[in-house]
Amino acid sequence: MRSWQRMFVAVMRLLLKCLRLGRRRRFKLLRQVEQLWHYGNLCLRSLLYNSFTNSDVVLDSLFEPIYWLVDHVTRWFGVVFVALVIGLTSSIVAIVYICLLPLILQTYTPAWICWHLAYGHWNLIMIVFHYYMAITTSPGHPPQAKDDLSGVSICRKCIAPKPARTHHCSICNRCVLKMDHHCPWLNNCVGHYNHRYFFSFCLFMTMGCIYCSVSGWEMFRDAYAAIERMKLLEKERLQVAANQTYYQTPPPTFSFRQRAFHKSVVYLWVLCSSVALALGALTLWHAALITRGETSIERHINKKERQRLQKKGKVFRNPYSYGGWDNWKVFLGVDVPRHWLTRVLLPSPHLPHGTGLSWDLPPCVTEQRTPLLAI
């Protein structure tokens, strides 16, 4: 009996010893895995360490594939957008000439006919001229040789000189002088040399759409009422035809030409009104930026700088703003009073002030430049 007890005690001791040994090995393995994890994390952080890294940098890195996709899609679809602008504008002009102009010549007085012909063709010429110049004129790029410039920074993307107000366009993959934004409807960047063409196109296109919407309001109401009558008569005709034989079916009430006329008028008014609202808001936004002497990119930069200096008790002054009126004169290139007619109200391919590399005081500015900072 004692021998069995001794054997049982020995087996239990051996079992407990094995359990303690297994537990030690398991704890040792967990400690090794934990040490390897901390070591790998330390190596990764040491390789990727950057004192300027924050949540914004992490988000930009995560969204980099989306940015790449948007840039390439915008670059390839720019031609489609340009074709869409040309197609829609051409359709409106065709409707005006084919449908509305004969009606105007038959019903309006000679004075109103002269007004519509003069204003409509002047507005159309201004739209076509400024859009063509906006898509064909290069916005301007800085020279690649650093010897030609002094006191400029280096673009971290294209490793080239970067003058003041110059920014890198990820879609064009080049630095642009006085860059405002990349416009897919132009398939071109809006910069120093074509900024005036872009804004003038937006302005005259908005004016043309408002003109078509206001002058075509009565025609739109009549055309919309006619279309509703067409639908009602068509429904009644089908109900009557269902109770008659084939040869007794009544002919259509409206001809194809009448249907096309009314639908074209409705299409013209809806499209022009929609474009007038959307493009009008964009034009007002850019007009406010021009009044302040800023671009779309500089607005965000100046806003952050204004907030930073406000915390220090200082006031930010835009060094490229000469006052609201003078900002418009500089932007439009108005040096003398007659330029309001020859350079603003008529098509003009004149160049903007300066080269976009340096920003000296333009001759049309009457007041001196305000200082950059004021305490």
Short mmCIF file of C-alpha atoms in Angstrom, two decimals:
data_model
loop_
_atom_site.label_atom_id
_atom_site.label_comp_id
_atom_site.label_asym_id
_atom_site.label_seq_id
_atom_site.Cartn_x
_atom_site.Cartn_y
_atom_site.Cartn_z
CA MET A 1 0.00 0.00 0.00
CA ARG A 2 2.84 2.37 0.88
CA SER A 3 4.56 1.56 -2.39
CA TRP A 4 1.48 2.68 -4.33
CA GLN A 5 1.30 5.88 -2.30
CA ARG A 6 4.96 6.60 -2.93
CA MET A 7 4.51 5.96 -6.63
CA PHE A 8 1.45 8.25 -6.75
CA VAL A 9 3.30 11.04 -4.93
CA ALA A 10 6.25 10.71 -7.32
CA VAL A 11 4.00 10.88 -10.38
CA MET A 12 2.22 13.96 -9.03
CA ARG A 13 5.53 15.71 -8.30
CA LEU A 14 6.74 14.93 -11.79
CA LEU A 15 3.49 16.26 -13.25
CA LEU A 16 3.69 19.48 -11.24
CA LYS A 17 7.31 19.93 -12.27
CA CYS A 18 6.39 19.57 -15.91
CA LEU A 19 3.55 22.07 -15.53
CA ARG A 20 5.89 24.61 -13.90
CA LEU A 21 8.45 24.06 -16.64
CA GLY A 22 5.81 24.49 -19.37
CA ARG A 23 4.52 27.63 -17.72
CA ARG A 24 8.03 29.09 -17.54
CA ARG A 25 8.62 28.28 -21.21
CA ARG A 26 5.29 29.81 -22.16
CA PHE A 27 6.02 32.98 -20.21
CA LYS A 28 9.50 33.12 -21.73
CA LEU A 29 8.03 32.78 -25.24
CA LEU A 30 5.53 35.58 -24.56
CA ARG A 31 8.30 37.81 -23.26
CA GLN A 32 10.36 37.16 -26.39
CA VAL A 33 7.39 37.99 -28.65
CA GLU A 34 6.74 41.19 -26.69
CA GLN A 35 10.40 42.21 -26.94
CA LEU A 36 10.39 41.58 -30.69
CA TRP A 37 7.22 43.65 -31.08
CA HIS A 38 8.69 46.61 -29.18
CA TYR A 39 11.91 46.34 -31.12
CA GLY A 40 10.14 46.31 -34.48
CA ASN A 41 7.93 49.24 -33.48
CA LEU A 42 11.00 51.20 -32.39
CA CYS A 43 12.78 50.46 -35.67
CA LEU A 44 9.72 51.51 -37.71
CA ARG A 45 9.30 54.76 -35.79
CA SER A 46 13.00 55.56 -36.07
CA LEU A 47 12.90 55.06 -39.84
CA LEU A 48 9.72 57.10 -40.33
CA TYR A 49 10.29 59.74 -37.65
CA ASN A 50 9.54 63.32 -38.65
CA SER A 51 9.20 66.17 -36.20
CA PHE A 52 6.69 67.89 -38.51
CA THR A 53 4.37 64.90 -38.72
CA ASN A 54 0.86 65.51 -37.44
CA SER A 55 -2.67 64.34 -38.09
CA ASP A 56 -2.91 66.43 -41.28
CA VAL A 57 0.19 64.80 -42.73
CA VAL A 58 -1.15 61.34 -41.91
CA LEU A 59 -4.50 62.13 -43.57
CA ASP A 60 -2.75 63.50 -46.65
CA SER A 61 -0.70 60.33 -46.89
CA LEU A 62 -3.79 58.15 -46.60
CA PHE A 63 -5.63 60.17 -49.26
CA GLU A 64 -2.65 60.29 -51.62
CA PRO A 65 -4.06 57.51 -53.88
CA ILE A 66 -7.34 59.42 -54.16
CA TYR A 67 -5.46 62.62 -55.01
CA TRP A 68 -3.50 60.77 -57.68
CA LEU A 69 -6.69 59.36 -59.19
CA VAL A 70 -8.43 62.76 -59.21
CA ASP A 71 -5.41 64.45 -60.80
CA HIS A 72 -5.16 61.91 -63.60
CA VAL A 73 -8.93 61.77 -64.20
CA THR A 74 -9.08 65.58 -64.35
CA ARG A 75 -6.15 65.66 -66.77
CA TRP A 76 -7.70 63.16 -69.17
CA PHE A 77 -11.28 64.41 -68.88
CA GLY A 78 -10.32 68.04 -69.41
CA VAL A 79 -10.82 67.60 -73.15
CA VAL A 80 -14.29 66.18 -72.49
CA PHE A 81 -15.20 69.19 -70.33
CA VAL A 82 -14.01 71.62 -72.99
CA ALA A 83 -16.03 69.77 -75.63
CA LEU A 84 -19.04 69.89 -73.31
CA VAL A 85 -18.75 73.67 -72.90
CA ILE A 86 -18.44 74.17 -76.65
CA GLY A 87 -21.33 71.80 -77.38
CA LEU A 88 -23.75 73.35 -74.87
CA THR A 89 -22.88 76.89 -75.91
CA SER A 90 -23.26 76.01 -79.58
CA SER A 91 -26.66 74.42 -78.93
CA ILE A 92 -27.91 77.60 -77.22
CA VAL A 93 -26.63 79.79 -80.07
CA ALA A 94 -28.27 77.48 -82.63
CA ILE A 95 -31.62 77.62 -80.82
CA VAL A 96 -31.45 81.41 -80.67
CA TYR A 97 -30.69 81.74 -84.39
CA ILE A 98 -33.11 79.06 -85.60
CA CYS A 99 -36.05 79.45 -83.22
CA LEU A 100 -35.96 82.79 -81.44
CA LEU A 101 -34.39 85.23 -83.90
CA PRO A 102 -37.09 84.79 -86.60
CA LEU A 103 -39.75 85.33 -83.93
CA ILE A 104 -37.96 88.46 -82.68
CA LEU A 105 -37.73 89.89 -86.20
CA GLN A 106 -41.47 89.32 -86.75
CA THR A 107 -42.88 90.59 -83.48
CA TYR A 108 -40.50 93.14 -81.90
CA THR A 109 -40.22 96.83 -82.68
CA PRO A 110 -37.18 98.09 -84.67
CA ALA A 111 -35.62 99.60 -81.55
CA TRP A 112 -35.81 96.31 -79.62
CA ILE A 113 -34.55 94.39 -82.65
CA CYS A 114 -31.47 96.63 -82.86
CA TRP A 115 -30.89 96.23 -79.11
CA HIS A 116 -31.10 92.44 -79.17
CA LEU A 117 -28.90 92.13 -82.27
CA ALA A 118 -26.25 94.51 -80.92
CA TYR A 119 -26.09 93.24 -77.35
CA GLY A 120 -26.46 89.57 -78.21
CA HIS A 121 -23.68 89.54 -80.81
CA TRP A 122 -21.36 91.67 -78.64
CA ASN A 123 -21.87 89.30 -75.70
CA LEU A 124 -21.32 86.26 -77.90
CA ILE A 125 -18.07 87.70 -79.33
CA MET A 126 -16.76 88.44 -75.83
CA ILE A 127 -17.60 84.90 -74.63
CA VAL A 128 -15.94 83.19 -77.59
CA PHE A 129 -12.84 85.42 -77.50
CA HIS A 130 -12.14 85.09 -73.78
CA TYR A 131 -12.82 81.35 -73.67
CA TYR A 132 -10.50 80.74 -76.62
CA MET A 133 -7.76 82.86 -75.02
CA ALA A 134 -8.25 81.19 -71.62
CA ILE A 135 -7.77 77.66 -72.97
CA THR A 136 -4.92 78.50 -75.39
CA THR A 137 -2.88 80.97 -73.31
CA SER A 138 -0.23 79.48 -71.04
CA PRO A 139 -0.64 80.62 -67.42
CA GLY A 140 3.11 81.19 -67.16
CA HIS A 141 5.87 79.06 -65.69
CA PRO A 142 9.05 80.09 -63.87
CA PRO A 143 12.42 79.51 -65.58
CA GLN A 144 14.27 76.34 -64.68
CA ALA A 145 17.66 78.05 -64.21
CA LYS A 146 18.14 79.40 -60.68
CA ASP A 147 20.67 81.99 -61.94
CA ASP A 148 17.85 83.98 -63.52
CA LEU A 149 16.10 84.56 -60.20
CA SER A 150 17.22 85.84 -56.85
CA GLY A 151 15.66 85.40 -53.45
CA VAL A 152 13.29 82.61 -54.43
CA SER A 153 12.52 79.27 -52.82
CA ILE A 154 12.74 75.83 -54.38
CA CYS A 155 9.66 73.78 -55.17
CA ARG A 156 9.87 70.50 -53.29
CA LYS A 157 8.00 68.64 -56.05
CA CYS A 158 9.68 69.73 -59.28
CA ILE A 159 12.96 70.91 -57.64
CA ALA A 160 12.91 74.21 -59.52
CA PRO A 161 12.93 77.91 -58.54
CA LYS A 162 9.62 79.04 -57.07
CA PRO A 163 9.03 82.83 -57.15
CA ALA A 164 6.52 84.62 -54.97
CA ARG A 165 2.85 83.72 -55.60
CA THR A 166 3.95 80.65 -57.58
CA HIS A 167 2.48 77.25 -56.73
CA HIS A 168 2.86 73.73 -58.04
CA CYS A 169 -0.03 72.22 -60.01
CA SER A 170 -0.24 68.47 -59.43
CA ILE A 171 -2.38 68.02 -62.55
CA CYS A 172 -0.06 69.88 -64.94
CA ASN A 173 2.94 68.68 -62.90
CA ARG A 174 4.55 72.13 -63.21
CA CYS A 175 4.85 75.30 -61.18
CA VAL A 176 2.47 78.07 -62.29
CA LEU A 177 3.05 81.81 -61.87
CA LYS A 178 0.39 83.43 -59.66
CA MET A 179 -1.61 80.21 -59.72
CA ASP A 180 -5.30 80.54 -58.88
CA HIS A 181 -6.52 76.99 -59.57
CA HIS A 182 -6.64 74.30 -62.23
CA CYS A 183 -9.89 74.61 -64.17
CA PRO A 184 -11.14 71.37 -65.79
CA TRP A 185 -13.58 73.39 -67.94
CA LEU A 186 -10.57 75.05 -69.55
CA ASN A 187 -8.29 72.02 -69.39
CA ASN A 188 -5.69 74.53 -68.28
CA CYS A 189 -4.34 76.21 -65.18
CA VAL A 190 -5.53 79.70 -64.31
CA GLY A 191 -2.44 81.76 -63.65
CA HIS A 192 -0.69 85.06 -64.28
CA TYR A 193 -1.19 85.33 -68.04
CA ASN A 194 -4.73 83.95 -68.43
CA HIS A 195 -6.41 84.89 -65.14
CA ARG A 196 -8.10 87.92 -66.78
CA TYR A 197 -9.36 85.78 -69.66
CA PHE A 198 -10.85 83.25 -67.25
CA PHE A 199 -12.67 85.84 -65.15
CA SER A 200 -13.90 87.74 -68.22
CA PHE A 201 -15.26 84.52 -69.69
CA CYS A 202 -17.13 83.76 -66.46
CA LEU A 203 -18.48 87.30 -66.31
CA PHE A 204 -19.68 87.51 -69.92
CA MET A 205 -21.06 83.97 -69.88
CA THR A 206 -23.08 84.85 -66.76
CA MET A 207 -24.30 88.05 -68.41
CA GLY A 208 -25.29 86.12 -71.54
CA CYS A 209 -27.19 83.48 -69.55
CA ILE A 210 -29.02 86.14 -67.53
CA TYR A 211 -29.88 87.94 -70.78
CA CYS A 212 -31.32 84.75 -72.31
CA SER A 213 -33.24 83.88 -69.14
CA VAL A 214 -34.80 87.32 -68.71
CA SER A 215 -35.61 87.95 -72.36
CA GLY A 216 -36.92 84.41 -72.88
CA TRP A 217 -39.11 84.22 -69.76
CA GLU A 218 -42.39 84.86 -71.59
CA MET A 219 -41.44 82.42 -74.36
CA PHE A 220 -40.56 79.82 -71.74
CA ARG A 221 -43.96 80.15 -70.05
CA ASP A 222 -45.79 79.82 -73.38
CA ALA A 223 -43.63 76.87 -74.45
CA TYR A 224 -44.08 75.09 -71.11
CA ALA A 225 -47.88 75.58 -71.29
CA ALA A 226 -47.88 74.29 -74.88
CA ILE A 227 -45.97 71.16 -73.86
CA GLU A 228 -48.47 70.51 -71.08
CA ARG A 229 -51.32 70.85 -73.60
CA MET A 230 -49.49 68.43 -75.89
CA LYS A 231 -49.33 65.84 -73.14
CA LEU A 232 -52.99 66.28 -72.28
CA LEU A 233 -54.18 66.09 -75.90
CA GLU A 234 -51.94 63.12 -76.57
CA LYS A 235 -53.48 61.31 -73.63
CA GLU A 236 -57.00 62.09 -74.83
CA ARG A 237 -56.13 61.07 -78.39
CA LEU A 238 -54.88 57.69 -77.21
CA GLN A 239 -58.03 57.14 -75.15
CA VAL A 240 -60.19 57.93 -78.18
CA ALA A 241 -58.08 55.79 -80.46
CA ALA A 242 -58.50 52.80 -78.14
CA ASN A 243 -62.23 52.78 -78.89
CA GLN A 244 -61.92 53.25 -82.70
CA THR A 245 -60.59 51.35 -85.66
CA TYR A 246 -57.19 52.03 -87.20
CA TYR A 247 -58.40 54.20 -90.10
CA GLN A 248 -60.46 56.33 -87.70
CA THR A 249 -57.44 57.33 -85.57
CA PRO A 250 -57.21 61.17 -85.52
CA PRO A 251 -54.00 62.81 -86.78
CA PRO A 252 -51.52 64.30 -84.28
CA THR A 253 -52.51 67.71 -82.99
CA PHE A 254 -48.99 69.19 -82.96
CA SER A 255 -46.40 68.78 -85.70
CA PHE A 256 -42.83 67.70 -85.11
CA ARG A 257 -41.58 71.23 -85.78
CA GLN A 258 -43.88 72.67 -83.13
CA ARG A 259 -42.81 70.08 -80.59
CA ALA A 260 -39.13 70.73 -81.32
CA PHE A 261 -39.64 74.49 -81.05
CA HIS A 262 -41.33 74.39 -77.64
CA LYS A 263 -38.91 71.86 -76.18
CA SER A 264 -35.93 73.86 -77.46
CA VAL A 265 -37.20 77.00 -75.75
CA VAL A 266 -37.66 75.14 -72.47
CA TYR A 267 -34.19 73.59 -72.79
CA LEU A 268 -32.65 77.02 -73.47
CA TRP A 269 -34.28 78.69 -70.48
CA VAL A 270 -33.55 75.88 -68.00
CA LEU A 271 -29.91 75.55 -69.07
CA CYS A 272 -29.26 79.30 -69.10
CA SER A 273 -30.91 79.82 -65.72
CA SER A 274 -28.94 76.98 -64.13
CA VAL A 275 -25.63 78.19 -65.56
CA ALA A 276 -26.42 81.77 -64.53
CA LEU A 277 -26.91 80.71 -60.90
CA ALA A 278 -23.88 78.43 -60.65
CA LEU A 279 -21.46 80.48 -62.73
CA GLY A 280 -22.76 83.72 -61.26
CA ALA A 281 -21.87 82.55 -57.75
CA LEU A 282 -18.38 81.57 -58.94
CA THR A 283 -17.95 84.95 -60.65
CA LEU A 284 -18.94 86.84 -57.50
CA TRP A 285 -16.48 84.73 -55.49
CA HIS A 286 -13.60 85.57 -57.83
CA ALA A 287 -14.67 89.22 -57.94
CA ALA A 288 -14.32 89.37 -54.15
CA LEU A 289 -10.87 87.78 -54.37
CA ILE A 290 -9.77 90.26 -57.04
CA THR A 291 -11.01 93.15 -54.91
CA ARG A 292 -8.80 91.92 -52.04
CA GLY A 293 -5.82 91.30 -54.35
CA GLU A 294 -5.78 87.54 -53.67
CA THR A 295 -6.02 84.30 -55.57
CA SER A 296 -7.96 81.24 -54.47
CA ILE A 297 -4.81 79.66 -53.04
CA GLU A 298 -3.61 82.86 -51.37
CA ARG A 299 -6.92 83.25 -49.60
CA HIS A 300 -6.29 80.12 -47.55
CA ILE A 301 -2.64 81.07 -46.94
CA ASN A 302 -3.52 84.62 -45.88
CA LYS A 303 -6.30 83.35 -43.62
CA LYS A 304 -3.90 81.13 -41.69
CA GLU A 305 -1.30 83.89 -41.55
CA ARG A 306 -3.91 86.37 -40.32
CA GLN A 307 -4.92 84.00 -37.51
CA ARG A 308 -1.29 83.35 -36.56
CA LEU A 309 -0.44 87.04 -36.33
CA GLN A 310 -3.67 87.84 -34.51
CA LYS A 311 -2.54 85.63 -31.64
CA LYS A 312 0.64 87.75 -31.44
CA GLY A 313 -1.29 91.01 -31.41
CA LYS A 314 -0.38 91.94 -34.98
CA VAL A 315 -2.42 92.68 -38.07
CA PHE A 316 -1.75 91.03 -41.43
CA ARG A 317 -1.57 93.23 -44.53
CA ASN A 318 -1.59 91.67 -47.98
CA PRO A 319 1.55 92.96 -49.76
CA TYR A 320 -0.05 92.42 -53.18
CA SER A 321 -3.18 94.46 -52.49
CA TYR A 322 -3.24 98.12 -53.55
CA GLY A 323 -6.83 98.87 -52.57
CA GLY A 324 -10.08 97.68 -54.11
CA TRP A 325 -10.21 100.08 -57.09
CA ASP A 326 -6.50 99.84 -57.90
CA ASN A 327 -6.64 96.04 -57.63
CA TRP A 328 -9.23 96.00 -60.41
CA LYS A 329 -7.18 98.37 -62.53
CA VAL A 330 -4.10 96.19 -62.13
CA PHE A 331 -6.05 93.01 -62.83
CA LEU A 332 -7.76 94.35 -65.97
CA GLY A 333 -4.67 96.21 -67.19
CA VAL A 334 -6.32 99.64 -67.16
CA ASP A 335 -3.59 102.30 -67.29
CA VAL A 336 -5.56 105.19 -68.81
CA PRO A 337 -9.34 105.88 -68.92
CA ARG A 338 -9.74 104.82 -72.55
CA HIS A 339 -8.57 101.33 -71.62
CA TRP A 340 -11.96 100.73 -70.00
CA LEU A 341 -13.35 100.67 -73.52
CA THR A 342 -10.49 99.16 -75.51
CA ARG A 343 -9.33 96.59 -72.94
CA VAL A 344 -12.46 95.78 -70.93
CA LEU A 345 -15.53 96.27 -73.12
CA LEU A 346 -13.81 95.11 -76.31
CA PRO A 347 -11.70 91.98 -76.97
CA SER A 348 -8.08 92.74 -76.09
CA PRO A 349 -5.08 90.38 -75.92
CA HIS A 350 -2.93 92.75 -73.83
CA LEU A 351 -0.55 91.24 -71.29
CA PRO A 352 -0.95 91.71 -67.52
CA HIS A 353 1.32 93.93 -65.48
CA GLY A 354 4.67 92.39 -64.62
CA THR A 355 6.25 89.11 -65.53
CA GLY A 356 4.93 87.08 -62.62
CA LEU A 357 8.50 86.66 -61.31
CA SER A 358 8.66 89.92 -59.35
CA TRP A 359 5.89 92.23 -58.15
CA ASP A 360 6.89 95.87 -58.52
CA LEU A 361 4.44 98.72 -58.09
CA PRO A 362 2.32 99.01 -61.28
CA PRO A 363 2.16 102.44 -62.93
CA CYS A 364 -1.64 102.59 -62.65
CA VAL A 365 -1.56 102.39 -58.83
CA THR A 366 -2.16 105.78 -57.22
CA GLU A 367 -1.33 104.89 -53.61
CA GLN A 368 1.75 103.32 -52.12
CA ARG A 369 1.77 99.73 -50.99
CA THR A 370 0.78 99.02 -47.41
CA PRO A 371 3.36 97.31 -45.19
CA LEU A 372 3.25 93.56 -44.74
CA LEU A 373 2.84 93.67 -40.95
CA ALA A 374 1.41 96.33 -38.70
CA ILE A 375 1.74 96.25 -34.93
#
